[in-house]
XYZ file of C-alpha atoms in Angstrom:
663
model
C 11.424 -8.585 27.661
C 14.783 -8.673 25.963
C 17.696 -6.872 27.510
C 19.858 -4.452 25.586
C 23.480 -3.680 26.336
C 24.056 -1.363 29.252
C 23.337 2.274 28.522
C 25.772 5.109 28.987
C 25.046 5.210 32.680
C 26.082 1.616 33.147
C 22.626 0.243 34.099
C 20.823 -2.392 31.998
C 18.019 -0.968 29.828
C 15.021 -2.854 28.466
C 13.968 -2.706 24.846
C 10.734 -1.037 25.965
C 12.688 1.686 27.751
C 14.818 2.327 24.690
C 11.718 2.563 22.521
C 9.944 4.764 25.035
C 12.865 7.170 25.185
C 12.901 7.418 21.415
C 9.169 8.147 21.416
C 9.331 10.766 24.186
C 12.239 12.475 22.417
C 10.044 12.933 19.338
C 6.757 13.873 21.018
C 6.400 17.005 18.909
C 5.688 14.751 15.913
C 4.219 11.672 17.606
C 1.975 13.255 20.239
C -1.409 12.319 18.747
C -0.258 8.766 18.011
C 0.957 8.336 21.583
C -2.437 9.324 23.023
C -3.970 6.424 21.118
C -1.624 3.731 22.469
C -3.095 0.871 24.570
C -3.357 1.567 28.282
C -0.704 -0.991 29.251
C 1.876 0.697 26.992
C 0.817 4.198 27.953
C 1.190 3.325 31.636
C 4.885 2.536 31.149
C 5.393 5.659 29.044
C 4.016 8.156 31.584
C 7.111 8.337 33.863
C 9.302 9.199 30.868
C 7.322 12.219 29.674
C 8.378 15.734 30.561
C 5.952 17.835 32.605
C 4.449 19.512 29.532
C 3.383 16.346 27.757
C 2.539 14.657 31.049
C 0.061 17.462 31.695
C -1.295 17.302 28.132
C -1.770 13.528 28.277
C -4.090 13.770 31.299
C -7.433 13.597 29.402
C -6.269 10.589 27.370
C -4.963 8.841 30.490
C -8.279 9.373 32.293
C -10.209 7.933 29.348
C -8.060 4.816 29.510
C -8.511 4.439 33.271
C -4.952 5.519 34.114
C -3.778 7.886 36.838
C -0.775 10.196 36.596
C -0.783 11.000 40.327
C 2.137 8.744 41.244
C 4.272 10.329 38.505
C 3.506 13.850 39.714
C 4.176 12.779 43.303
C 7.621 11.479 42.309
C 8.311 14.717 40.449
C 7.431 16.649 43.602
C 9.851 14.620 45.702
C 12.622 14.809 43.094
C 12.306 18.498 42.174
C 10.869 20.220 45.252
C 12.762 17.899 47.607
C 10.230 18.219 50.404
C 7.401 16.227 51.890
C 3.948 17.694 52.484
C 2.726 17.915 56.045
C 1.327 14.665 57.383
C -1.714 16.679 58.418
C -2.492 17.678 54.832
C -4.089 15.349 52.307
C -2.958 16.116 48.765
C -5.989 15.840 46.516
C -4.158 16.430 43.210
C -0.387 16.077 42.873
C -0.476 17.515 39.351
C -1.950 20.799 40.543
C 0.280 20.911 43.609
C 3.427 20.431 41.550
C 2.583 22.836 38.736
C 1.462 25.582 41.145
C 4.736 25.363 43.065
C 6.645 25.056 39.769
C 5.102 28.323 38.538
C 6.163 30.221 41.680
C 9.695 28.814 41.657
C 10.255 29.656 37.997
C 8.726 33.110 38.436
C 11.113 33.904 41.283
C 14.124 32.518 39.465
C 14.919 29.850 42.051
C 14.406 26.882 39.726
C 16.540 26.292 36.641
C 14.387 24.383 34.150
C 17.397 23.627 31.950
C 18.937 21.512 34.709
C 16.402 18.683 34.321
C 15.145 17.236 31.033
C 11.711 16.693 32.605
C 11.304 20.453 33.065
C 12.585 21.754 29.739
C 11.024 21.672 26.297
C 11.672 24.211 23.549
C 8.004 24.115 22.483
C 6.650 25.318 25.791
C 6.993 28.292 28.130
C 7.173 27.071 31.759
C 5.142 30.010 33.070
C 2.503 29.979 30.330
C 2.041 26.239 30.681
C 1.686 26.143 34.479
C -0.208 29.428 35.084
C -3.616 27.834 34.619
C -2.972 25.618 37.656
C -2.272 28.515 40.046
C -5.220 29.021 42.366
C -3.225 30.881 45.060
C -0.649 33.389 43.879
C 1.994 34.487 46.391
C 3.897 37.769 45.979
C 6.971 38.231 48.207
C 9.539 40.777 49.308
C 10.029 43.613 46.789
C 7.513 42.116 44.346
C 10.146 41.784 41.622
C 8.259 38.846 40.121
C 5.272 40.976 39.118
C 7.395 42.713 36.488
C 7.782 39.344 34.739
C 4.046 38.879 34.270
C 3.181 39.597 30.638
C -0.354 40.587 29.554
C -0.892 37.020 28.337
C 0.151 35.616 31.719
C -2.107 38.062 33.516
C -5.030 36.955 31.364
C -4.309 33.321 32.199
C -3.906 33.980 35.921
C -7.126 35.997 35.949
C -8.969 32.804 35.011
C -7.332 30.559 37.619
C -6.239 32.540 40.691
C -8.799 32.687 43.502
C -6.565 33.760 46.408
C -3.815 36.376 46.460
C -1.207 36.321 49.217
C 1.389 38.995 50.023
C 4.206 37.714 52.211
C 7.127 39.583 53.838
C 6.598 42.633 51.634
C 9.099 45.439 51.355
C 8.930 48.785 49.619
C 9.431 48.754 45.870
C 10.117 51.266 43.112
C 7.406 53.088 41.191
C 7.672 50.861 38.095
C 7.152 47.730 40.181
C 4.164 49.295 41.925
C 2.711 50.168 38.529
C 2.987 46.504 37.531
C 1.449 45.544 40.841
C -1.544 47.815 40.188
C -2.123 46.076 36.869
C -1.810 42.674 38.537
C -4.383 43.592 41.176
C -6.661 45.105 38.566
C -6.619 42.024 36.333
C -6.872 39.395 39.077
C -9.443 41.125 41.279
C -11.440 43.496 39.097
C -11.459 41.321 35.956
C -10.592 37.956 37.481
C -11.748 35.542 40.142
C -9.730 36.509 43.235
C -12.009 36.438 46.251
C -9.458 36.401 49.056
C -6.503 38.692 49.747
C -4.042 37.974 52.559
C -1.262 40.307 53.666
C 1.058 38.503 56.057
C 4.196 39.206 58.106
C 4.941 42.828 57.296
C 6.366 44.280 60.536
C 7.092 47.727 59.037
C 4.495 48.254 56.319
C 4.843 50.907 53.649
C 1.598 52.844 54.100
C 1.420 53.817 50.433
C 1.859 50.237 49.258
C -0.548 48.860 51.865
C -3.127 51.473 50.877
C -2.732 50.441 47.233
C -3.392 46.771 48.024
C -6.374 47.539 50.244
C -7.921 50.029 47.828
C -7.647 47.700 44.862
C -8.984 44.799 46.937
C -12.025 46.908 47.809
C -12.742 47.314 44.090
C -11.483 50.847 43.457
C -9.451 51.624 40.345
C -8.107 54.873 39.007
C -7.333 54.309 35.311
C -3.839 55.002 34.077
C -4.197 57.090 30.925
C -0.627 56.223 29.872
C -1.374 52.483 29.764
C -5.144 51.895 29.681
C -6.566 48.480 30.503
C -7.991 46.779 27.421
C -10.404 44.781 29.609
C -12.125 47.872 30.960
C -15.381 49.036 29.456
C -15.427 52.604 30.687
C -19.004 53.229 29.678
C -20.191 50.431 31.963
C -18.160 51.590 34.984
C -19.370 55.011 36.136
C -16.962 56.870 38.395
C -17.587 56.969 42.076
C -17.236 60.489 43.405
C -18.062 62.348 46.557
C -18.643 60.821 49.993
C -20.768 57.719 50.360
C -22.405 58.279 53.708
C -23.315 55.403 55.965
C -26.604 57.090 56.883
C -27.880 58.399 60.199
C -26.917 55.243 62.058
C -23.452 54.870 60.576
C -21.419 55.579 63.709
C -21.146 52.869 66.305
C -22.465 53.762 69.736
C -19.492 53.062 71.999
C -20.691 54.909 75.052
C -20.840 51.829 77.314
C -17.143 51.212 76.656
C -16.009 54.724 77.584
C -13.350 54.502 74.898
C -13.145 58.266 74.510
C -11.618 58.585 77.985
C -8.535 56.742 76.814
C -8.165 58.402 73.415
C -6.488 61.819 73.197
C -8.677 64.571 71.816
C -8.092 65.611 68.232
C -6.198 68.819 67.640
C -7.648 69.192 64.166
C -9.450 72.477 63.788
C -13.216 72.098 63.533
C -13.790 75.465 61.995
C -13.507 74.304 58.307
C -10.352 71.885 57.302
C -9.421 73.218 53.627
C -10.558 70.883 50.789
C -12.166 68.485 53.251
C -15.630 66.986 52.974
C -18.220 68.916 54.890
C -20.143 66.984 57.517
C -23.903 66.954 57.307
C -25.970 67.596 60.471
C -26.882 63.908 60.617
C -23.200 63.010 61.011
C -23.706 63.448 64.787
C -24.849 60.208 66.300
C -25.456 58.756 69.711
C -21.827 58.841 70.691
C -19.145 61.430 70.065
C -15.604 60.158 70.069
C -12.311 61.508 68.851
C -8.972 60.076 67.777
C -5.677 61.895 67.836
C -4.853 63.372 64.463
C -1.797 65.447 65.368
C 0.286 65.882 62.234
C -2.073 63.656 60.265
C -4.890 65.864 59.038
C -6.076 64.641 55.641
C -8.752 65.854 53.218
C -10.757 62.723 53.982
C -10.971 63.584 57.686
C -13.622 66.049 58.812
C -14.302 67.359 62.304
C -17.526 68.795 63.660
C -18.004 69.610 67.325
C -15.326 67.192 68.474
C -16.253 64.345 66.142
C -13.493 62.932 63.975
C -15.278 61.189 61.122
C -13.622 58.846 58.662
C -14.893 59.422 55.136
C -15.961 56.547 52.914
C -14.576 57.525 49.528
C -10.950 56.344 49.191
C -10.231 57.899 45.806
C -11.739 60.901 44.108
C -12.942 60.034 40.637
C -12.136 56.325 41.045
C -14.158 53.630 39.334
C -15.650 50.799 41.326
C -15.280 47.193 40.130
C -15.790 43.818 41.809
C -14.058 43.438 45.181
C -12.811 40.516 47.225
C -14.992 38.652 49.719
C -12.286 37.754 52.248
C -9.520 39.958 53.677
C -6.784 38.678 55.993
C -4.331 41.083 57.638
C -1.885 39.103 59.777
C 1.067 40.658 61.596
C 0.579 44.024 59.890
C 0.923 46.862 62.448
C -1.701 49.449 61.552
C -0.766 53.026 62.323
C -3.451 55.693 62.601
C -3.130 56.702 58.896
C -3.226 53.109 57.628
C -6.090 52.271 59.982
C -8.044 55.246 58.671
C -7.420 54.116 55.099
C -8.702 50.649 55.919
C -11.764 52.000 57.710
C -12.702 54.304 54.831
C -12.873 51.202 52.679
C -14.619 48.995 55.222
C -17.576 51.335 55.596
C -18.818 50.587 52.064
C -17.187 47.207 51.372
C -20.527 45.407 51.063
C -19.147 42.338 49.269
C -16.840 41.545 52.202
C -17.907 38.326 53.892
C -14.854 37.406 55.983
C -12.509 39.792 57.797
C -9.503 38.436 59.689
C -7.239 40.808 61.607
C -4.399 39.336 63.658
C -1.587 41.062 65.534
C -2.165 44.491 64.019
C -1.335 46.391 67.218
C -4.568 48.329 66.981
C -4.622 49.773 70.486
C -7.081 52.667 70.641
C -7.617 52.380 66.872
C -9.997 49.518 67.599
C -12.623 52.282 67.943
C -12.178 53.191 64.274
C -12.523 49.583 63.163
C -15.663 49.058 65.223
C -17.203 52.261 63.882
C -16.453 51.270 60.285
C -17.871 47.765 60.724
C -21.006 49.149 62.320
C -21.482 51.501 59.362
C -20.920 48.574 57.009
C -23.531 46.449 58.786
C -26.113 49.180 58.158
C -25.340 49.350 54.440
C -27.817 47.655 52.110
C -26.399 44.385 50.839
C -23.821 43.987 53.613
C -22.464 40.425 53.526
C -20.091 40.431 56.525
C -20.704 37.205 58.431
C -17.256 36.230 59.726
C -15.033 38.400 61.912
C -11.808 37.225 63.542
C -9.646 39.495 65.693
C -6.422 38.502 67.465
C -3.711 40.486 69.213
C -1.348 40.441 72.153
C -3.255 43.070 74.117
C -6.891 44.135 74.040
C -7.612 47.797 74.597
C -11.223 47.023 75.535
C -12.220 44.324 78.066
C -12.700 41.268 75.915
C -16.248 40.350 76.902
C -17.306 43.991 76.539
C -15.898 43.776 73.025
C -17.988 40.661 72.399
C -21.140 42.435 73.592
C -20.425 45.453 71.391
C -19.773 43.374 68.286
C -22.901 41.273 68.724
C -25.004 44.363 69.330
C -23.744 46.220 66.266
C -23.096 43.358 63.832
C -26.352 41.393 64.046
C -25.635 39.306 60.942
C -22.437 37.712 62.230
C -22.343 33.941 61.978
C -18.771 33.420 63.188
C -16.959 35.507 65.798
C -13.417 34.698 66.883
C -11.477 36.786 69.418
C -8.044 35.906 70.781
C -5.924 37.905 73.235
C -3.058 37.263 75.633
C -3.327 40.355 77.844
C -5.813 43.031 78.820
C -4.658 46.630 79.194
C -7.482 48.961 80.112
C -6.498 50.422 83.464
C -8.323 53.682 82.678
C -11.465 51.964 81.478
C -14.475 52.483 83.689
C -17.077 49.784 84.198
C -20.320 50.658 82.415
C -22.362 49.133 85.206
C -24.618 46.124 85.596
C -26.791 46.987 82.626
C -23.947 46.296 80.194
C -24.163 42.576 80.936
C -27.289 42.350 78.773
C -26.535 40.755 75.404
C -28.635 41.031 72.280
C -30.056 37.860 70.792
C -28.014 36.898 67.765
C -27.647 34.309 65.042
C -24.063 33.266 65.780
C -23.291 29.744 64.671
C -19.646 29.661 65.732
C -17.997 31.418 68.689
C -14.281 31.123 69.480
C -12.873 32.986 72.474
C -9.269 32.901 73.674
C -9.245 34.825 76.917
C -6.437 36.923 78.368
C -4.908 35.796 81.645
C -7.312 37.834 83.774
C -10.189 35.901 85.423
C -13.311 35.712 83.268
C -16.256 37.854 84.342
C -18.966 35.202 84.432
C -21.756 37.786 84.651
C -20.651 38.963 81.173
C -19.958 35.544 79.630
C -23.213 33.858 80.654
C -25.451 36.413 78.840
C -23.440 35.873 75.659
C -23.984 32.110 75.828
C -27.690 32.509 76.586
C -28.203 34.970 73.740
C -26.356 32.758 71.239
C -28.920 29.981 71.040
C -28.019 29.101 67.438
C -24.444 28.088 68.226
C -23.244 25.000 66.389
C -19.604 25.338 67.456
C -18.198 26.772 70.679
C -14.537 27.008 71.684
C -13.281 28.463 74.974
C -9.523 28.812 75.422
C -7.433 29.855 78.436
C -10.466 30.752 80.540
C -9.684 31.084 84.251
C -12.276 31.577 86.956
C -12.026 33.151 90.391
C -14.227 30.386 91.757
C -14.871 26.891 90.445
C -18.571 27.524 91.001
C -18.272 30.020 88.132
C -16.924 27.297 85.843
C -19.743 24.966 86.881
C -22.278 27.694 86.113
C -20.829 28.259 82.648
C -20.893 24.537 81.855
C -24.523 24.261 82.985
C -25.532 27.208 80.786
C -23.809 25.616 77.780
C -25.677 22.354 78.347
C -29.054 24.006 78.924
C -29.046 26.954 76.484
C -26.885 25.872 73.542
C -28.791 22.763 72.556
C -27.804 22.929 68.857
C -24.089 22.466 69.537
C -22.287 20.015 67.275
C -18.689 20.852 68.194
C -17.544 21.826 71.679
C -13.962 22.557 72.684
C -12.067 23.609 75.797
C -8.332 24.332 75.847
C -5.877 25.178 78.610
C -8.508 25.288 81.338
C -8.569 23.646 84.765
C -11.710 21.516 84.639
C -10.997 18.728 87.111
C -13.254 20.330 89.749
C -16.450 20.113 87.683
C -16.989 16.363 87.123
C -20.791 16.384 87.306
C -21.146 19.202 84.769
C -18.660 17.503 82.420
C -20.628 14.258 82.524
C -23.799 16.235 81.801
C -22.166 17.806 78.731
C -21.076 14.414 77.439
C -24.721 13.379 77.323
C -25.760 16.112 74.856
C -27.306 14.119 72.043
C -26.323 16.441 69.181
C -22.588 16.679 69.911
C -20.369 15.272 67.172
C -16.994 16.554 68.373
C -15.746 17.058 71.937
C -12.357 18.503 72.788
C -10.711 18.723 76.197
C -7.187 19.915 75.432
C -4.774 20.400 78.340
C -7.673 20.763 80.755
C -6.128 18.613 83.546
C -9.315 16.597 83.317
C -8.063 13.557 85.198
C -5.605 15.404 87.435
C -7.253 14.536 90.749
C -9.843 12.148 89.431
C -10.541 8.795 90.956
C -10.970 5.609 88.984
C -14.701 6.115 89.423
C -14.701 9.349 87.432
C -12.719 7.765 84.598
C -15.266 4.937 84.473
C -18.163 7.421 84.571
C -16.527 9.492 81.812
C -16.154 6.447 79.565
C -19.687 5.278 80.361
C -21.135 8.673 79.430
C -19.357 8.637 76.059
C -20.387 5.030 75.449
C -24.028 6.072 75.726
C -23.701 8.899 73.185
C -23.914 7.625 69.586
C -23.534 11.077 67.996
C -19.920 11.791 69.048
C -17.442 11.045 66.249
C -14.326 12.928 67.383
C -12.927 12.860 70.921
C -9.813 14.873 71.758
C -8.250 14.305 75.183
C -4.676 15.479 74.693
C -2.765 16.671 77.750
C -5.178 15.482 80.440
C -2.991 13.132 82.536
C -4.770 10.052 81.295
C -1.942 7.577 81.921
C -1.920 3.861 81.161
C -5.019 2.978 83.164
C -7.067 5.788 81.671
C -6.099 4.737 78.138
C -7.082 1.132 78.820
C -10.439 2.327 80.141
C -11.061 4.110 76.819
C -10.904 0.760 75.031
C -14.381 0.127 76.447
C -15.695 2.687 73.963
C -15.322 -0.005 71.293
C -16.781 -2.963 73.151
C -19.657 -4.762 71.349
C -22.316 -3.302 73.657
C -21.111 0.296 73.274
C -23.213 2.822 71.345
C -20.156 4.995 70.703
C -19.206 5.674 67.093
C -15.940 7.555 67.678
C -13.764 7.440 64.560
C -11.006 9.833 65.714
C -9.387 9.591 69.142
C -6.584 11.885 70.314
C -4.693 10.765 73.439
C -1.434 12.616 72.753
C 0.608 14.130 75.611
C -0.926 11.871 78.245
C 2.107 10.097 79.786
C 1.239 6.806 78.141
C 3.986 4.161 78.299
C 4.572 1.255 75.890
C 3.102 -1.347 78.247
C -0.078 0.708 78.586
C -0.348 1.103 74.813
C 0.088 -2.650 74.373
C -2.652 -3.380 76.926
C -4.945 -0.947 75.103
C -4.157 -2.624 71.781
C -4.936 -6.108 73.085
C -8.257 -4.912 74.500
C -9.139 -3.441 71.093
C -8.313 -6.729 69.387
C -10.996 -8.405 71.483
C -13.671 -5.874 70.503
C -14.311 -7.206 67.018
C -15.003 -4.744 64.187
C -13.996 -1.197 65.203
C -15.266 2.218 64.155
C -11.889 3.747 65.091
C -10.105 5.067 62.005
C -7.382 7.316 63.448
C -5.546 7.335 66.778
C -3.131 10.106 67.800
C -0.551 8.916 70.352
C 2.187 11.503 69.722
C 4.250 13.038 72.538
C 3.857 10.105 74.889
C 6.521 8.080 76.713
C 6.921 5.420 74.032
C 10.716 5.754 73.912
C 10.938 4.218 77.399
C 10.721 0.719 75.877
C 11.194 0.817 72.079
C 10.763 -2.938 71.610
C 7.440 -3.059 73.430
C 6.305 0.144 71.704
C 7.102 -1.353 68.292
C 5.042 -4.428 69.083
C 2.052 -2.306 70.125
C 2.341 -0.027 67.097
C 2.533 -2.896 64.634
C -0.660 -4.344 66.064
C -2.392 -0.929 66.091
C -1.519 -0.117 62.493
C -3.502 -3.144 61.420
C -6.557 -1.661 63.105
C -6.451 2.082 62.274
C -4.231 4.908 61.094
C -1.793 5.835 63.857
C -0.426 9.363 64.242
C 2.860 9.242 66.142
C 6.224 10.955 66.405
C 9.764 10.391 67.677
C 9.338 12.568 70.731
C 12.210 12.464 73.223
C 10.530 12.071 76.603
C 13.752 12.922 78.450
C 13.058 16.540 77.537
C 9.601 16.447 79.084
C 8.755 18.376 82.217
C 7.942 16.509 85.414
C 4.401 17.846 85.338
C 2.846 14.419 84.972
C 4.758 12.621 87.696
C 1.510 11.705 89.431
C 0.559 9.202 86.739
C 4.006 7.975 85.698
């Protein structure tokens, strides 16, 4: 290729580059001709197109067997100036870039005029990129929603599937009006199926209620600016109270929650304008929640029962509602909790409910009552419930029993707590240890620091015979015999398990039960994370552990991080890949195991003698590889020719002396 004189920037430019720049500068006229160019020419032209034509050329590039991914990836690095997490695989750089581009332009933090690749007088940056937004994030005072024109809302309604609210703050009435229209278009007339409200330490109850109500499908038309998408004749108003039926209230008697909840001071003799309670509003259990200074028309009281009504808005119309709701770090006061529960009782489309760090306290009773009423509603779809907080007001395993008894259709249950605070709670007696048979497929429990009551955990495991995935975290036992009993029950009663995980548990005193678990023929993933597995183990146990895994062809993922494996233990794991091994492990995690460079090199050399390996990824992060950088580099270079290696630049001088025994 001939060279031209240096361009204005002082760098030599090829004739092709000069021609390509002339073509890209006149794309408005030459666009259709460019799409027809031979693939070899088009390939060189792609990096010179601005984002608008680069996006428009995609179908033509695909037809010619070309990929634009590398160009979009470079744009991401140049414009966004960040690297995606090494744990995330980017499936489409075009979508990733244009989705982030939309948000940055919308918030005014990206100047499109500063880069020729981002600016073109023919195109609107927001209109052009909106169709690539599958998750829309609204932040702070929601100023960006005022920039969304009707045309943009129509476009977003076709593409957005998840709506996220992050670090919200109160906003003015005009902004909230725009927000109502946004919610209405994207949820009621669009495709949004998941709403997340995250990190809102001091929520505005009115704004939170607006988001929740719209997410549940309710809409009160604004006569001043009617929605052109609404067909009023096809959307009859929902009025009056939608009762959950005679079994709507959850029976909480075994938990004795009412003893810890102050009695309501609301008069029961007839609260003005409130809904009257029917005689069948009295169920098996009568509980009350303090309503001092918070009496609302939706709250009715009969003979000491504070009942949360189901209708959130009088005269509201009901449209489609979201299937997944995530409330994370949103403290729920009594009024906001009542608003949520009024919606939950009839939110039949809801499939997944995630509540984390909401400081529920005694308000957990309201949530449980609402979910129980929902489970009795025809068409209830709730199958996933996740609840996390610092402190649990109800003993955790009692909460598990209650949820399984009253939500029989749950497929996934996840509970996570750091502390228990129920000093006034009274034990319901031995009968409460009975657990109803259920169809749970996934159970995740992160226990508080108190010792686990085995007589309550074992019935849960026995009754959950359909479990495919089980995760126990931070479980401590008064006696190691209790741990052994739990492990035996898992092996004998949960025979369908595919994924089994333990985290932050002392398991070194149950070697026989661990070996028995490793022999379960259906297991595909086993995780022992910071379980001190090899803390006091002899070389015999390490050999027995490896032998048990070698005999199990179903296991594909083995996680052993933080178990004091050391150099010798790592070298023993190389036997998993010997020619006579049945093991098919493709992912091995040995991070945080006090492995030194010489041990890693020995492991690598043993692997080299094993022939063809099934191992695809090895995690060796947070080990002592900085002790001998030269030796570590030699081992890593050899390993990277065998599998993908996950590593870091961890400074071992900052490590605790916890693993001195194997150093």
